[in-house]
Amino acid sequence: MSLKFWVLLGLTILLAYGCGAGPDPYGQQVNRTTTLAIQGQQWFSQGDLRRAARDFGRALEISQSIDYPAGVAQQLNNLGAVALEQGNLETAQELFNQALSLNQEIPDWAAASTNLANLATIAQKSGNLARAGEYLQAALAAAERSGANTARGRILCQLASWYLAQQDPGSAAVLLTQARPLATTPALQGTLNHHWGRLRLRQGNHLAALKHFNQALAADREILERAAMAADLFGLAETYEAQGELDQAFYYYSRAFDVYAALGKKETSSEKNQPAS
Amino acid sequence: MNEAFTRSEKLAGLFLFLTLLIAVAALLVIGQGKAWFKSQRTYLVKFRQGYNLQPGSSVKMFNTEIGKVTNLRISRLTDRLEVVVTIRVLAEYADLICQDSVAEVQSPTLFGSEYLEISPGSPGKKPPIAEYGTIPSKEHKTLADYLEEFQPEDSLRRAKQILINIAYLTEKLKIHEKKLLTSLNNFNEVMASVLEAKGSLGKLLMQTDFYGRLELSLTRLESVLKDAAQITGDLKNTTRDMPALAQAVSQEVQNVKSILADIKQGSQEFPELMGSASEAARGGTEVVDALKANPLIRLTLPKQPPSKTIHVEPRNVP
C-alpha cells in the first residue's frame, strides 16, 4: 500500500467523523452555562461584582430552564459569594443554604463542602467563631465523603485558619501539615502557604513567614486571585513591620492597598488578618 | 507549416473565454439591478445646508426610489453660501418633475439615513424642468427649528398678556357695573317719587330736585355707556387677535404632535431592531456552538476549563 493511499484513507475517515456530529442541544446549553460561569468567576476575581452577578445570574437562569441542578447549585453558591463580598451576609447565607440543599440532594459532596465552608466564613465574619467551627467540621466531613483531595485540602486550610483565629497555633500546624500533600493546585498552594506564613508570623519565625508569604504570592499571582494576592502582600508587610523594617513594611502595605483599591475594597485592611503578635 | 493549437492551449483559451463570458454576464446582471443601463436625467437642488445627504442617498417620489444623489458641493457663487445637490433621476419619471415640484430632505424617524423627497408636479399644467435645471426646494425642518418656531416663551407671553387684558377689562366692567347700578338705583328712586306723587303731578313737576337728580343720573348713564362702548371696542380688538393666536398655537400643537408621533413610531421600531440584533447574535452563537460540536473542530479547540464553585476564604473577605 502506498503512502498516498493511507493519507487518503485517513482524510476520508476524518471527514466522515467530522460530518458525523450529532445535535446536542442540552450539551450546548450546559456549555453556555459553563462559559457564563467562567466569565463570572473572572469578573469576581477582578473585583467587578456587578458583572460577576450578572453572568452568574444568567447562568442560573439557563441552568434552571434546562433542569440542570448541578449548575443551579453552583450559581446559587457563586451568587452567594458575590453577596458575601458585598457585605450582604443574610442574602449570602440564604443562597449558600439553598446551594447546600441542592448539592446534598444531587449529591455532590465536594460542592457541599464548599457551601459549608462559605457558611463558616459568614459565621466567622459575624464573630460567631463557635458556629464557624461547626460548619467547618461539617464541611470536612462532606469533603472526606466526596473523596476529593482538593476539597479536603481546602477545608483543612480553612480549619487551620479558624484555629489561628482561636489562638491555637498548635492545632493549626497539625492541620496545615495534613493539608500539605493535598495542595496540588496553585490555588490551594497559595492558600496553604498563606496560612503557613500566618502561623510562622504568630510563632515569631519571620524568615519562614516571609518565605511562605512570597510562595503564596507567587501561586496566587499565577491564577490572578487578586484578593488572595492582596492578603499575601499584607502578610509580607506585617512580617516586615514585626521585624522592624518599616520601609519594607510601608512598601508592601502600599502594594496591598493598591490591589485592594483596584478591587474596590478601600477600607483599611487591618481587620483582615490578625495583627502580628 | 502546421500552426494548429495544442490541446492545452485550446483548453486555456476556452477557460479564458468562459471566464470572460461569466464576467460579462455578472456585469449585466448587476447593471440591470443597479439601473446602470437605464436612461437618467440630472437635476440640481439647492439647500442652505446638506442635511447629512451623501452621494448615493436615495431620491424618492411617493416614497418610491426614482434616483440617487450623485454629488454635493458648496456653492460660492452668491453672497449666501448654499449647498448644491446633484441628483440623477430615471428618465421615465422626468415628466413628473415640473416647475411646481418641490424637493425636501426627509429624515428617518430614528434610524436610517436622510433622503431627498421630490413632490410630483402638475404635468400638463406646469412645464417640466429641463435637464440640469434646479428643482425648487423647501428647507428641511429639524426638531430645533420646530422648537424655535414654536417659540413657547413668546406664545406664553402673548397668552399671559391676553389674560392680563381680560383681567383688566373684567375689573373695569366691575367698576362700571357699580356705576350703572348706582344710576339705576337713582332712577328707581325718581320713579318711586313719581309713583308716590301720582295724585299731584304739578307738584311733582315743581320739584327741581327731581330734575337735577334725573339729569345727574342720565349724565352718569351716558358716561357708563361711553365707557362700555370703549371697553367693547377694546374687547373686539383683543378678540380679533384671538383667532390668529389660537391658530398659531394650534399649528404648533400639530407640529409637536407630529414630532411626538415620529418619536412614538421610532420607539416602536426600536424594540424590533433590538429583537433583530439579539436574534442575529443568537444565530451567531448557534453557529459557533454548531462548529464547536463538530468533532473535527472540537479536537483542535483548547479545552474549556470547568466552572467551579467559588470558595470564599476569610482572608478574601474585607
XYZ file of C-alpha atoms in Angstrom:
595
model
C 0.000 0.000 0.000
C 1.371 3.389 -0.962
C 1.618 6.402 1.326
C -0.930 8.219 -0.864
C -3.476 5.526 -0.151
C -3.044 5.791 3.617
C -3.217 9.582 3.541
C -6.433 9.490 1.504
C -7.913 6.849 3.789
C -7.038 8.911 6.862
C -8.577 12.039 5.375
C -11.732 10.153 4.414
C -12.147 8.779 7.949
C -11.502 12.178 9.447
C -14.075 13.807 7.141
C -16.644 11.114 7.851
C -16.042 11.592 11.572
C -16.299 15.370 11.202
C -19.610 15.121 9.380
C -20.950 12.806 11.991
C -21.505 15.493 14.606
C -24.944 14.933 16.037
C -27.052 17.719 17.518
C -26.761 18.042 21.302
C -28.925 20.995 22.371
C -28.787 20.091 26.066
C -24.997 19.832 25.958
C -24.832 23.184 24.181
C -26.874 24.847 26.909
C -24.727 23.260 29.601
C -21.651 24.572 27.780
C -23.202 28.013 27.659
C -23.818 27.886 31.390
C -20.207 26.882 31.945
C -18.951 29.687 29.734
C -21.052 32.246 31.589
C -19.972 30.889 34.964
C -16.296 31.104 33.963
C -16.803 34.677 32.795
C -18.475 35.462 36.091
C -15.572 33.935 38.004
C -13.159 36.118 36.083
C -15.166 39.235 36.955
C -15.371 38.055 40.544
C -11.615 37.559 40.706
C -11.134 41.081 39.344
C -13.480 42.510 41.948
C -16.143 43.505 39.397
C -19.027 42.149 41.434
C -21.762 43.736 39.329
C -20.677 41.945 36.158
C -19.973 38.762 38.101
C -23.522 38.788 39.491
C -24.891 39.434 36.002
C -23.105 36.432 34.486
C -23.857 34.131 37.405
C -27.493 35.227 37.212
C -27.676 34.376 33.508
C -26.006 31.036 34.091
C -28.518 30.365 36.869
C -31.454 31.172 34.585
C -30.194 28.826 31.882
C -29.462 26.077 34.417
C -32.977 26.379 35.838
C -34.534 26.439 32.383
C -32.825 23.210 31.306
C -33.246 21.452 34.661
C -29.515 21.286 35.405
C -29.376 21.025 39.227
C -25.574 20.979 39.440
C -25.462 24.281 37.537
C -28.235 25.764 39.676
C -26.418 24.826 42.888
C -23.128 26.204 41.587
C -24.624 29.526 40.512
C -26.551 29.903 43.785
C -23.269 29.427 45.631
C -21.456 31.871 43.347
C -24.175 34.489 43.747
C -23.845 33.936 47.494
C -20.105 34.587 47.164
C -20.889 37.889 45.417
C -23.345 38.830 48.180
C -20.736 37.929 50.794
C -18.131 40.129 49.109
C -20.675 42.915 49.022
C -21.176 42.525 52.745
C -24.750 41.293 52.380
C -24.406 38.430 54.834
C -28.083 37.480 55.131
C -28.540 37.066 51.389
C -25.272 35.203 51.134
C -26.308 32.807 53.897
C -29.668 32.174 52.236
C -28.041 31.440 48.883
C -25.354 29.169 50.366
C -28.047 27.221 52.232
C -30.084 26.775 49.039
C -26.972 25.579 47.199
C -26.146 23.225 50.059
C -29.612 21.644 49.994
C -29.351 21.033 46.262
C -25.838 19.613 46.498
C -26.959 17.258 49.250
C -29.831 16.096 47.031
C -27.714 15.581 43.909
C -25.460 14.538 45.808
C -22.248 16.493 45.196
C -20.311 16.374 48.459
C -17.306 18.320 47.194
C -19.537 21.266 46.255
C -21.495 20.813 49.511
C -18.236 21.084 51.475
C -17.526 24.397 49.719
C -21.032 25.644 50.595
C -20.438 24.723 54.229
C -17.012 26.384 54.225
C -18.612 29.545 52.849
C -21.235 29.409 55.600
C -18.343 29.130 58.061
C -16.800 32.262 56.555
C -20.077 34.118 57.149
C -20.221 32.906 60.745
C -16.588 33.904 61.296
C -17.238 37.280 59.687
C -20.214 37.739 62.022
C -17.975 36.989 65.020
C -19.608 33.656 65.736
C -16.473 31.527 65.848
C -18.206 28.576 67.514
C -20.763 28.339 64.712
C -17.971 28.716 62.159
C -16.203 25.753 63.772
C -19.349 23.630 63.477
C -19.734 24.474 59.809
C -16.085 23.662 59.169
C -16.372 20.279 60.851
C -19.425 19.510 58.703
C -17.513 20.759 55.635
C -14.584 18.480 56.451
C -16.947 15.516 56.770
C -18.533 16.341 53.409
C -15.116 16.764 51.777
C -13.977 13.395 53.136
C -17.205 11.830 51.880
C -16.539 13.233 48.414
C -13.093 11.686 48.312
C -11.768 14.775 46.534
C -8.312 15.711 47.785
C -8.585 19.326 46.755
C -11.873 19.717 48.626
C -10.340 18.168 51.720
C -7.186 20.269 51.460
C -9.236 23.435 51.108
C -11.284 22.731 54.212
C -8.219 21.722 56.230
C -6.611 25.066 55.368
C -9.702 26.993 56.432
C -9.956 24.972 59.605
C -6.303 25.795 60.341
C -7.136 29.470 59.768
C -10.006 29.098 62.233
C -7.630 27.619 64.859
C -5.276 30.537 64.284
C -8.164 32.888 64.950
C -8.829 30.868 68.115
C -5.204 31.490 69.186
C -4.422 27.781 68.817
C -1.305 27.612 66.582
C -0.582 24.004 67.569
C -3.809 22.618 66.079
C -3.349 24.900 63.080
C 0.117 23.455 62.447
C -1.228 19.891 62.571
C -3.979 20.650 60.068
C -1.638 22.517 57.727
C 0.759 19.598 57.782
C -2.149 17.306 56.823
C -3.127 19.666 54.022
C 0.396 19.924 52.551
C 0.281 16.734 50.385
C -3.243 17.599 49.218
C -2.250 21.004 47.825
C -1.856 20.066 44.178
C -3.381 23.151 42.572
C -1.916 26.671 42.527
C -4.992 27.973 44.361
C -4.547 25.506 47.185
C -0.774 26.016 47.287
C -1.374 29.740 47.643
C -3.862 29.200 50.464
C -1.636 26.693 52.251
C 1.459 28.916 52.080
C -0.500 31.937 53.229
C -1.690 30.143 56.349
C 1.789 28.764 56.987
C 3.017 32.339 56.715
C 0.478 33.496 59.271
C 1.375 30.643 61.583
C 5.116 31.368 61.354
C 4.477 35.052 61.904
C 2.482 34.216 65.004
C 5.344 31.985 66.171
C 7.833 34.827 65.570
C 9.665 32.967 62.805
C 9.828 35.941 60.459
C 12.179 34.422 57.926
C 9.907 31.399 57.398
C 6.873 33.673 57.320
C 8.409 35.779 54.548
C 9.263 32.647 52.583
C 5.698 31.307 52.832
C 4.042 34.616 52.034
C 6.262 35.005 48.960
C 5.418 31.481 47.817
C 1.736 32.203 48.390
C 2.018 35.428 46.407
C 3.665 33.611 43.501
C 0.941 30.942 43.444
C -1.919 33.431 43.751
C -0.384 35.628 41.068
C -0.243 32.620 38.751
C -4.023 32.286 38.882
C -4.574 36.050 39.290
C -6.523 35.686 42.511
C -6.346 39.358 43.405
C -7.954 39.289 46.824
C -5.585 36.496 47.840
C -2.630 38.417 46.386
C -3.577 41.451 48.433
C -3.777 39.280 51.570
C -0.312 37.852 50.824
C 1.146 41.331 50.348
C -0.470 42.405 53.588
C 1.092 39.397 55.329
C 4.511 40.382 53.974
C 4.001 43.936 55.208
C 3.021 42.711 58.669
C 6.070 40.465 58.798
C 8.426 43.305 57.874
C 6.710 45.505 60.417
C 7.219 42.831 63.086
C 10.885 42.667 62.061
C 11.189 46.431 62.483
C 11.881 47.006 58.783
C 9.401 49.827 58.461
C 10.447 50.932 54.963
C 9.777 47.483 53.582
C 6.579 47.229 55.625
C 5.346 50.515 54.182
C 6.260 49.355 50.674
C 4.220 46.157 50.988
C 1.320 47.890 52.726
C 1.174 50.279 49.763
C 1.188 47.425 47.292
C -1.516 45.590 49.228
C -3.582 48.747 49.404
C -3.222 49.275 45.643
C -4.593 45.809 44.960
C -7.436 46.301 47.437
C -8.197 49.656 45.885
C -8.352 48.043 42.455
C -10.807 45.550 43.903
C -12.890 48.337 45.347
C -12.040 47.435 48.936
C -10.607 50.700 50.120
C -11.269 50.156 53.765
C -8.289 49.547 55.960
C -7.111 46.022 55.731
C -6.096 45.722 59.340
C -9.254 43.817 60.126
C -8.450 41.251 57.515
C -5.703 39.485 59.348
C -4.788 39.127 62.922
C -2.180 41.673 63.897
C 1.322 40.428 64.404
C 1.807 39.441 67.941
C 3.854 24.674 -41.687
C 1.412 23.303 -39.189
C 0.356 26.125 -36.781
C -2.505 24.235 -35.068
C -3.098 24.880 -31.355
C -2.219 22.190 -28.877
C -4.885 20.677 -26.609
C -3.628 22.614 -23.585
C -3.727 25.889 -25.473
C -7.268 25.189 -26.599
C -8.323 24.401 -23.050
C -6.675 27.575 -21.742
C -8.413 29.589 -24.449
C -11.766 28.000 -23.626
C -11.240 28.697 -19.929
C -10.419 32.352 -20.609
C -13.421 32.656 -22.893
C -15.762 31.165 -20.302
C -14.346 33.409 -17.561
C -14.899 36.442 -19.763
C -18.417 35.287 -20.555
C -19.260 34.852 -16.866
C -17.753 38.258 -16.018
C -19.829 39.964 -18.720
C -22.975 38.145 -17.582
C -22.333 39.160 -13.980
C -21.757 42.753 -15.071
C -25.032 42.714 -16.977
C -26.966 41.267 -14.069
C -25.509 43.745 -11.596
C -26.006 46.619 -14.014
C -29.603 45.617 -14.546
C -30.173 45.604 -10.792
C -28.469 48.951 -10.335
C -30.179 50.544 -13.322
C -26.856 51.340 -14.967
C -28.306 50.856 -18.392
C -31.414 52.945 -17.894
C -31.580 56.463 -19.184
C -31.258 59.043 -16.422
C -31.569 62.791 -16.099
C -29.571 65.143 -13.983
C -31.103 67.887 -11.859
C -29.845 70.303 -9.246
C -31.364 71.118 -5.865
C -30.120 73.913 -3.615
C -30.322 73.968 0.161
C -28.987 76.109 2.962
C -27.181 73.024 4.274
C -26.536 69.439 3.290
C -28.766 67.790 5.929
C -26.433 64.769 6.060
C -27.203 63.845 2.479
C -24.409 61.906 0.837
C -23.581 60.750 -2.661
C -25.644 57.627 -3.025
C -28.543 58.880 -0.894
C -31.919 57.974 -2.348
C -34.141 60.307 -4.277
C -37.769 59.366 -3.795
C -41.191 60.288 -5.034
C -44.246 58.869 -3.314
C -41.749 57.014 -1.087
C -40.505 55.162 -4.167
C -36.896 55.426 -5.181
C -36.540 57.165 -8.504
C -32.884 58.153 -8.432
C -29.759 58.867 -6.432
C -27.800 61.798 -5.145
C -24.569 61.878 -7.119
C -22.765 64.905 -5.782
C -22.873 67.632 -3.143
C -20.874 70.815 -3.234
C -20.909 74.172 -1.534
C -21.588 76.945 -3.986
C -19.773 80.267 -3.512
C -21.330 82.000 -6.491
C -23.603 84.216 -4.450
C -23.109 86.080 -1.188
C -25.172 83.465 0.533
C -23.395 80.144 0.583
C -25.543 77.198 -0.338
C -25.221 73.503 -0.898
C -25.880 72.342 -4.438
C -27.053 68.755 -4.601
C -26.764 66.997 -7.937
C -29.218 64.172 -8.450
C -29.806 61.664 -11.203
C -33.371 60.571 -11.758
C -34.649 57.822 -14.037
C -35.753 59.437 -17.301
C -39.123 57.677 -17.149
C -40.086 59.883 -14.199
C -38.717 63.126 -15.657
C -42.188 64.221 -16.792
C -43.330 64.282 -13.166
C -40.641 66.784 -12.198
C -42.243 70.083 -13.106
C -41.827 73.709 -12.139
C -44.154 73.234 -9.174
C -42.304 70.186 -7.850
C -40.615 70.707 -4.509
C -37.581 68.866 -3.224
C -37.251 68.377 0.505
C -34.842 66.379 2.609
C -36.609 63.792 4.722
C -35.112 62.334 7.856
C -35.934 58.889 9.095
C -37.615 58.753 12.473
C -34.675 57.414 14.423
C -32.739 55.050 12.239
C -31.672 55.040 8.632
C -30.320 57.876 6.586
C -31.643 61.019 5.031
C -33.114 61.005 1.542
C -34.473 63.537 -0.889
C -38.216 63.523 -1.474
C -39.495 65.258 -4.591
C -43.148 66.065 -4.760
C -44.707 65.385 -8.154
C -45.546 68.466 -10.162
C -48.557 69.026 -12.358
C -47.704 67.575 -15.755
C -49.643 69.404 -18.415
C -50.267 72.421 -16.240
C -46.688 73.289 -15.430
C -43.741 72.771 -17.775
C -41.245 70.067 -16.847
C -37.877 71.128 -15.530
C -35.144 70.803 -18.116
C -32.138 68.604 -17.520
C -29.569 70.296 -15.281
C -32.330 72.627 -14.149
C -32.848 73.456 -10.498
C -35.783 71.902 -8.697
C -37.392 74.299 -6.197
C -36.567 73.214 -2.688
C -38.049 73.507 0.738
C -35.741 73.707 3.707
C -35.935 70.723 5.937
C -37.166 71.485 9.414
C -35.274 69.955 12.241
C -36.627 69.450 15.727
C -34.676 72.528 16.785
C -36.378 74.512 14.039
C -39.777 73.341 15.202
C -38.972 74.311 18.719
C -37.602 77.647 17.563
C -40.746 78.222 15.517
C -42.915 77.191 18.318
C -41.334 79.894 20.453
C -43.012 78.717 23.598
C -41.816 81.731 25.518
C -43.347 84.136 23.039
C -46.609 82.238 22.909
C -46.766 82.108 26.663
C -46.001 85.815 26.893
C -48.808 86.576 24.470
C -51.217 84.329 26.299
C -50.239 85.997 29.566
C -50.823 89.429 28.048
C -54.282 88.363 26.928
C -55.112 87.131 30.382
C -53.908 90.430 31.864
C -56.070 92.330 29.372
C -59.073 90.185 30.208
C -58.484 90.738 33.921
C -58.194 94.496 33.322
C -61.404 94.546 31.305
C -63.216 92.488 33.893
C -62.084 94.901 36.573
C -63.231 97.870 34.514
C -66.571 96.229 33.837
C -66.951 95.674 37.527
C -66.370 99.396 38.230
C -68.866 100.427 35.550
C -71.289 97.854 36.715
C -71.228 99.623 40.076
C -71.795 102.964 38.334
C -74.640 101.504 36.312
C -76.224 100.030 39.390
C -75.930 103.373 41.173
C -77.590 105.132 38.241
C -80.329 102.576 38.107
C -80.890 102.986 41.816
C -81.159 106.730 41.335
C -83.576 106.181 38.501
C -85.590 103.858 40.668
C -85.732 106.472 43.333
C -87.029 109.004 40.801
C -89.564 106.596 39.509
C -90.614 105.840 43.038
C -91.068 109.568 43.681
C -93.144 109.822 40.512
C -95.231 106.940 41.577
C -95.670 108.317 45.044
C -96.701 111.726 43.652
C -99.152 110.311 41.203
C -102.038 112.362 42.746
C -100.259 115.684 42.256
C -98.185 115.745 39.052
C -97.916 119.612 39.033
C -96.351 119.476 42.479
C -94.059 116.840 41.263
C -93.067 118.900 38.223
C -92.215 121.776 40.517
C -89.707 119.592 42.306
C -86.412 120.931 40.918
C -84.582 118.326 42.891
C -86.172 115.666 40.738
C -84.850 117.255 37.502
C -81.438 117.700 38.956
C -81.208 114.107 40.104
C -82.649 112.854 36.824
C -80.119 114.858 34.827
C -77.313 113.614 37.005
C -78.472 110.074 36.523
C -78.695 110.498 32.769
C -75.255 112.064 32.627
C -73.833 109.163 34.581
C -75.672 106.705 32.406
C -74.229 108.342 29.304
C -70.742 108.129 30.775
C -71.243 104.489 31.584
C -72.443 103.752 28.084
C -69.459 105.582 26.611
C -67.099 103.580 28.746
C -68.949 100.449 27.857
C -68.571 101.247 24.167
C -64.848 101.819 24.621
C -64.487 98.579 26.524
C -66.412 96.743 23.851
C -64.040 98.217 21.269
C -61.031 97.047 23.248
C -62.579 93.658 23.630
C -63.246 93.497 19.924
C -59.620 94.313 19.161
C -58.463 91.679 21.545
C -60.853 89.058 20.269
C -59.783 89.888 16.730
C -56.249 88.786 17.669
C -57.524 85.688 19.360
C -58.250 83.501 16.297
C -54.803 84.220 14.838
C -53.173 83.368 18.113
C -55.310 80.285 18.550
C -54.460 79.229 15.010
C -50.755 79.727 15.687
C -50.983 77.740 18.880
C -52.978 75.040 17.114
C -50.383 74.921 14.337
C -47.576 74.500 16.847
C -49.544 71.837 18.700
C -49.938 69.976 15.407
C -46.206 70.238 14.826
C -45.450 68.930 18.289
C -47.995 66.138 17.764
C -46.292 65.229 14.519
C -42.895 65.159 16.243
C -44.306 63.041 19.051
C -45.847 60.665 16.518
C -42.462 60.337 14.836
C -40.798 59.630 18.158
C -43.508 57.125 19.023
C -43.056 55.387 15.715
C -39.322 55.312 16.309
C -39.799 53.850 19.751
C -41.947 51.142 18.195
C -39.220 50.356 15.711
C -36.536 50.255 18.374
C -37.635 47.026 20.137
C -37.983 45.431 16.723
C -34.445 46.463 15.883
C -33.161 45.182 19.212
C -35.063 41.956 18.625
C -33.389 41.560 15.241
C -29.989 42.282 16.756
C -30.434 39.756 19.535
C -31.811 37.271 17.006
C -28.688 37.763 14.910
C -26.473 37.392 17.986
C -28.339 34.215 18.947
C -27.883 32.943 15.421
C -24.161 33.644 15.638
C -23.903 31.808 18.946
C -25.749 28.859 17.464
C -23.356 28.762 14.517
C -20.370 28.859 16.886
C -21.976 26.146 19.025
C -22.577 24.030 15.951
C -18.973 24.493 14.878
C -17.779 23.582 18.346
C -19.948 20.468 18.223
C -18.133 19.271 15.123
C -15.630 16.648 16.291
C -13.022 17.866 13.819
C -13.105 21.369 15.234
C -13.571 20.212 18.803
C -10.339 18.254 18.565
C -8.373 21.376 17.716
C -10.064 23.722 20.185
C -8.404 24.430 23.537
C -10.303 22.622 26.250
C -12.633 24.841 28.238
C -11.763 24.796 31.938
C -14.577 23.589 34.174
C -16.518 26.202 36.076
C -16.034 25.961 39.804
C -17.990 26.502 42.958
C -16.394 29.589 44.463
C -14.881 29.165 47.871
C -14.659 32.440 49.773
C -11.972 32.188 52.386
C -11.981 34.533 55.352
C -8.721 36.062 54.087
C -10.505 37.142 50.892
C -13.297 38.966 52.650
C -12.643 42.551 53.690
